[in-house]
Coordinates of C-alpha atoms and ligand atoms in Angstrom, one line a residue:
M36 CA -18.0 -0.8 7.3
R37 CA -14.4 -0.6 6.2
K38 CA -13.0 2.9 5.6
Q39 CA -11.5 3.4 2.2
F40 CA -7.7 4.0 2.2
I41 CA -6.0 5.8 -0.7
C42 CA -2.2 5.9 -0.5
G43 CA 0.3 7.4 -2.8
N44 CA 3.6 5.7 -3.5
W45 CA 6.0 8.3 -4.8
K46 CA 8.7 5.7 -5.6
M47 CA 12.0 7.4 -6.4
F48 CA 10.5 10.8 -7.5
K49 CA 10.5 14.3 -6.1
D50 CA 13.4 16.3 -4.6
L51 CA 12.7 18.7 -1.7
V52 CA 11.4 21.5 -3.8
E53 CA 9.1 19.2 -5.7
T54 CA 8.0 17.6 -2.5
A55 CA 6.9 20.9 -1.1
E56 CA 5.0 21.7 -4.4
L57 CA 3.1 18.4 -4.4
I58 CA 2.3 18.5 -0.7
N59 CA 1.1 22.1 -0.9
G60 CA -1.0 21.2 -3.9
L61 CA -2.7 18.4 -2.0
K62 CA -3.2 19.7 1.5
T63 CA -5.6 22.5 1.0
E64 CA -7.9 20.4 -1.2
V65 CA -7.8 17.1 0.6
S66 CA -9.8 18.2 3.7
S67 CA -12.7 19.3 1.5
L68 CA -12.8 15.9 -0.3
N69 CA -14.3 12.7 1.0
P70 CA -13.6 13.2 4.8
K71 CA -14.5 9.5 5.3
V72 CA -11.5 8.3 3.3
T73 CA -8.0 7.8 4.8
V74 CA -5.3 9.4 2.7
A75 CA -1.6 8.9 3.0
V76 CA 1.5 9.7 1.0
C77 CA 4.7 7.7 0.9
P78 CA 7.5 10.0 -0.3
P79 CA 11.2 8.9 -0.6
F80 CA 13.1 8.8 2.7
T81 CA 14.8 12.1 2.0
S82 CA 11.4 13.9 1.7
L83 CA 9.7 12.4 4.8
A84 CA 10.7 15.1 7.3
I85 CA 9.7 18.0 5.1
A86 CA 6.5 16.3 4.0
A87 CA 5.6 15.6 7.7
N88 CA 6.3 19.2 8.6
L89 CA 4.2 20.6 5.9
L90 CA 1.3 18.1 6.8
K91 CA 1.4 18.9 10.5
D92 CA -2.1 20.3 10.6
S93 CA -3.5 18.1 7.8
T94 CA -5.5 14.9 7.8
I95 CA -3.1 13.4 5.3
R96 CA -0.9 10.7 6.9
I97 CA 2.7 9.8 6.1
G98 CA 4.3 6.5 5.2
A99 CA 7.7 5.2 4.1
Q100 CA 8.3 2.9 1.1
N101 CA 10.6 0.4 2.9
M102 CA 12.1 -0.4 6.3
S103 CA 15.0 -2.5 7.7
P104 CA 14.0 -5.6 9.7
H105 CA 16.7 -4.6 12.2
D106 CA 16.6 -2.1 15.1
E107 CA 19.9 -0.5 14.3
G108 CA 23.5 -1.5 13.5
A109 CA 26.0 -1.8 10.7
C110 CA 23.4 -1.8 7.9
T111 CA 24.7 0.7 5.4
G112 CA 21.9 2.3 3.4
E113 CA 19.1 1.0 5.5
I114 CA 16.5 2.8 7.5
S115 CA 15.0 1.6 10.8
W116 CA 11.5 1.8 12.3
R117 CA 12.7 4.2 14.9
M118 CA 14.0 6.6 12.2
L119 CA 10.7 6.4 10.4
K120 CA 8.7 7.1 13.6
S121 CA 10.9 10.0 14.5
V122 CA 10.0 11.8 11.2
G123 CA 6.3 11.2 11.7
C124 CA 5.6 8.0 9.7
E125 CA 2.5 6.1 10.5
Y126 CA 2.6 3.6 7.7
V127 CA 5.3 1.6 5.8
I128 CA 4.9 -0.1 2.5
L129 CA 6.5 -3.6 2.6
G130 CA 7.2 -6.1 -0.1
H131 CA 6.4 -3.9 -3.1
S132 CA 6.9 -5.9 -6.2
E133 CA 9.8 -3.6 -7.2
R134 CA 11.5 -4.6 -4.0
R135 CA 10.8 -8.3 -4.6
Q136 CA 11.8 -8.1 -8.3
F137 CA 14.9 -5.9 -8.2
F138 CA 16.1 -6.2 -4.6
G139 CA 15.5 -9.9 -4.0
E140 CA 13.0 -9.5 -1.2
T141 CA 11.3 -12.7 -0.1
N142 CA 8.1 -13.5 1.8
E143 CA 10.2 -14.4 4.8
L144 CA 12.0 -11.0 4.8
I145 CA 8.8 -9.1 4.3
N146 CA 7.3 -11.1 7.2
E147 CA 10.2 -10.2 9.4
K148 CA 9.8 -6.5 8.5
A149 CA 6.0 -6.6 9.0
K150 CA 6.5 -8.1 12.5
K151 CA 9.1 -5.5 13.4
A152 CA 6.9 -2.6 12.1
L153 CA 3.9 -3.9 14.1
A154 CA 5.9 -4.5 17.3
N155 CA 7.0 -0.9 17.1
G156 CA 3.8 0.9 16.3
L157 CA 4.1 1.3 12.5
K158 CA 1.3 0.1 10.2
P159 CA 2.5 -2.1 7.4
I160 CA 1.0 -2.0 3.9
V161 CA 2.0 -5.4 2.6
C162 CA 2.0 -6.0 -1.1
V163 CA 1.2 -9.2 -3.0
G164 CA 0.6 -9.9 -6.6
E165 CA 1.2 -12.3 -9.5
T166 CA 3.3 -11.8 -12.6
L167 CA 1.9 -11.9 -16.1
D168 CA 3.4 -15.3 -16.6
Q169 CA 1.8 -16.6 -13.4
R170 CA -1.6 -15.2 -14.4
E171 CA -1.4 -16.8 -17.8
K172 CA -0.4 -20.1 -16.3
G173 CA -3.6 -19.9 -14.1
V174 CA -1.7 -20.0 -10.8
T175 CA -2.7 -16.6 -9.5
T176 CA -4.6 -18.0 -6.5
Q177 CA -1.7 -20.3 -5.5
I178 CA 0.8 -17.4 -5.7
I179 CA -1.3 -15.0 -3.7
T180 CA -2.1 -17.7 -1.1
T181 CA 1.6 -18.5 -0.6
Q182 CA 2.5 -14.8 -0.4
I183 CA -0.3 -14.0 2.1
K184 CA 0.6 -17.0 4.3
G185 CA 4.3 -16.1 4.1
V186 CA 4.0 -12.4 4.9
L187 CA 1.5 -12.8 7.7
D188 CA 3.1 -15.8 9.3
G189 CA 3.1 -15.4 13.1
I190 CA 1.1 -12.2 13.0
G191 CA -1.9 -12.5 15.5
S192 CA -5.4 -11.4 14.8
S193 CA -5.0 -8.5 17.3
D194 CA -2.3 -7.0 15.1
L195 CA -4.1 -7.6 11.9
G196 CA -6.2 -4.5 12.4
N197 CA -3.1 -2.5 11.8
V198 CA -2.2 -4.3 8.6
T199 CA -3.3 -3.2 5.1
I200 CA -3.0 -5.7 2.2
A201 CA -2.3 -4.2 -1.2
Y202 CA -3.1 -6.5 -4.1
E203 CA -0.8 -5.3 -6.9
P204 CA -0.7 -7.5 -10.0
V205 CA 2.9 -7.1 -11.2
W206 CA 1.8 -6.8 -14.8
A207 CA -0.4 -3.8 -14.0
I208 CA 2.2 -1.8 -12.1
G209 CA 3.5 1.2 -14.1
T210 CA 2.4 -0.3 -17.3
G211 CA -0.8 1.7 -17.8
K212 CA -2.7 -1.7 -18.0
N213 CA -4.9 -2.1 -14.9
A214 CA -6.7 -5.2 -13.8
T215 CA -10.4 -5.0 -14.8
P216 CA -12.7 -4.3 -11.8
L217 CA -13.9 -7.9 -12.0
Q218 CA -10.4 -9.4 -12.2
A219 CA -9.4 -7.3 -9.2
Q220 CA -12.6 -8.1 -7.2
E221 CA -12.1 -11.8 -7.8
V222 CA -8.6 -11.7 -6.2
H223 CA -9.7 -9.4 -3.4
Q224 CA -12.6 -11.7 -2.5
G225 CA -10.2 -14.6 -2.5
I226 CA -7.8 -12.8 -0.2
R227 CA -10.6 -11.9 2.2
K228 CA -11.8 -15.6 2.2
L229 CA -8.2 -16.7 2.9
I230 CA -7.9 -14.3 5.8
G231 CA -11.2 -15.7 7.1
Q232 CA -9.7 -19.2 7.0
L233 CA -6.4 -18.2 8.6
Y234 CA -8.0 -16.0 11.3
N235 CA -11.7 -15.6 11.5
W236 CA -14.5 -14.0 9.6
S237 CA -14.7 -10.8 11.7
V238 CA -11.0 -10.1 11.1
A239 CA -11.5 -10.9 7.4
E240 CA -14.5 -8.5 7.2
S241 CA -12.5 -5.6 8.7
I242 CA -9.1 -5.9 7.0
V243 CA -8.5 -3.2 4.4
I244 CA -7.4 -4.6 1.0
Q245 CA -6.2 -2.0 -1.5
Y246 CA -5.8 -2.5 -5.2
G247 CA -2.7 -1.2 -6.9
G248 CA -1.7 -1.2 -10.6
S249 CA -2.2 1.7 -12.9
V250 CA -5.0 3.3 -10.9
K251 CA -5.9 6.6 -12.6
P252 CA -8.8 9.1 -12.4
E253 CA -10.4 7.3 -15.4
N254 CA -10.6 3.9 -13.8
A255 CA -10.6 4.6 -10.1
K256 CA -14.4 4.8 -9.7
D257 CA -15.1 1.4 -11.2
L258 CA -12.3 -0.3 -9.3
L259 CA -13.2 1.3 -6.0
A260 CA -16.9 0.5 -6.4
Q261 CA -16.1 -3.3 -6.0
D262 CA -17.3 -4.8 -2.8
D263 CA -13.9 -6.1 -1.6
I264 CA -11.7 -3.2 -2.9
D265 CA -11.2 -0.9 0.0
G266 CA -8.9 1.7 -1.5
A267 CA -5.9 2.0 -3.8
L268 CA -2.1 2.1 -3.7
V269 CA -1.3 4.6 -6.4
G270 CA 2.0 5.1 -8.1
G271 CA 2.3 7.3 -11.2
A272 CA -1.0 9.0 -10.7
C273 CA -0.1 10.2 -7.2
L274 CA 2.7 12.4 -8.5
K275 CA 0.4 15.3 -9.6
P276 CA -2.2 16.8 -7.2
D277 CA -5.0 16.8 -9.7
S278 CA -4.9 13.1 -10.5
F279 CA -4.3 12.0 -6.9
L280 CA -7.2 14.2 -5.7
A281 CA -9.5 12.9 -8.5
I282 CA -8.8 9.3 -7.3
I283 CA -9.5 10.3 -3.7
S284 CA -12.8 11.8 -4.7
A285 CA -13.7 8.6 -6.6
A286 CA -13.5 6.5 -3.4
K287 CA -16.8 5.3 -2.0
S288 CA -17.5 6.8 1.4
Ligands
LIG43 C1 2.7 1.2 -7.2 O1 3.9 1.6 -7.4 O2 2.4 0.6 -6.1 C2 1.8 1.3 -8.3 C3 0.7 0.7 -8.2 O3 2.2 2.0 -9.4 P1 1.3 2.5 -10.7 O4 0.1 3.1 -10.1 O5 2.2 3.5 -11.4 O6 1.0 1.3 -11.5

């Protein structure tokens, strides 16, 4: 059975003092909650080291929100896989819709980053999702198919066990308007079927597919109860210990 994976994307929130407050608020509680659920936090780059230090003896894992496709070099403002590993990252979110929308990231670039992460022992959480306009035009399946094929291009089945897919409908991110459990389940099932066609059924059955988009304590249980929803990528609701902990405890174990 797939293990549920709840991951908090802090986006561009929390300075060092606030980071320590949030991590301390989570770490004593998280071990007593749902031990069968994998929990990770993805603070901004500047908070990774302090978060990793505070979480040394905790089961909570650490991830970053982005990564350069290059090893090193004249890339002002970028962060490499080696830097992320040196501060204790296990995961890296790639292709978040905010990166696609506001920073021009393409499926090709996200694929390059995913391959670089996998080759160097980081586990990518690759994000896909349609806009409201695309959903209303009835092209959700085509968009998700193109994104999945693009971001996974050239990644072999042996590496896929280290990849998490996050389905994040763009219209649901930060808007307070989540996909209904059935809308999300339909897309998740489609993604799993596509992975089965691109790889094989055993890979498809084991890949973890998170839902993201306005997940809150009030809607988490119904979303996470769906057969093909294996966890959540949580934005706004991960910024307070109580709401993130409530989502973790809503995960099926
Ligand atoms: C996200 O940033 O990945 C996200 C899903 O945000 P929110 O939960 O705030 O919609």
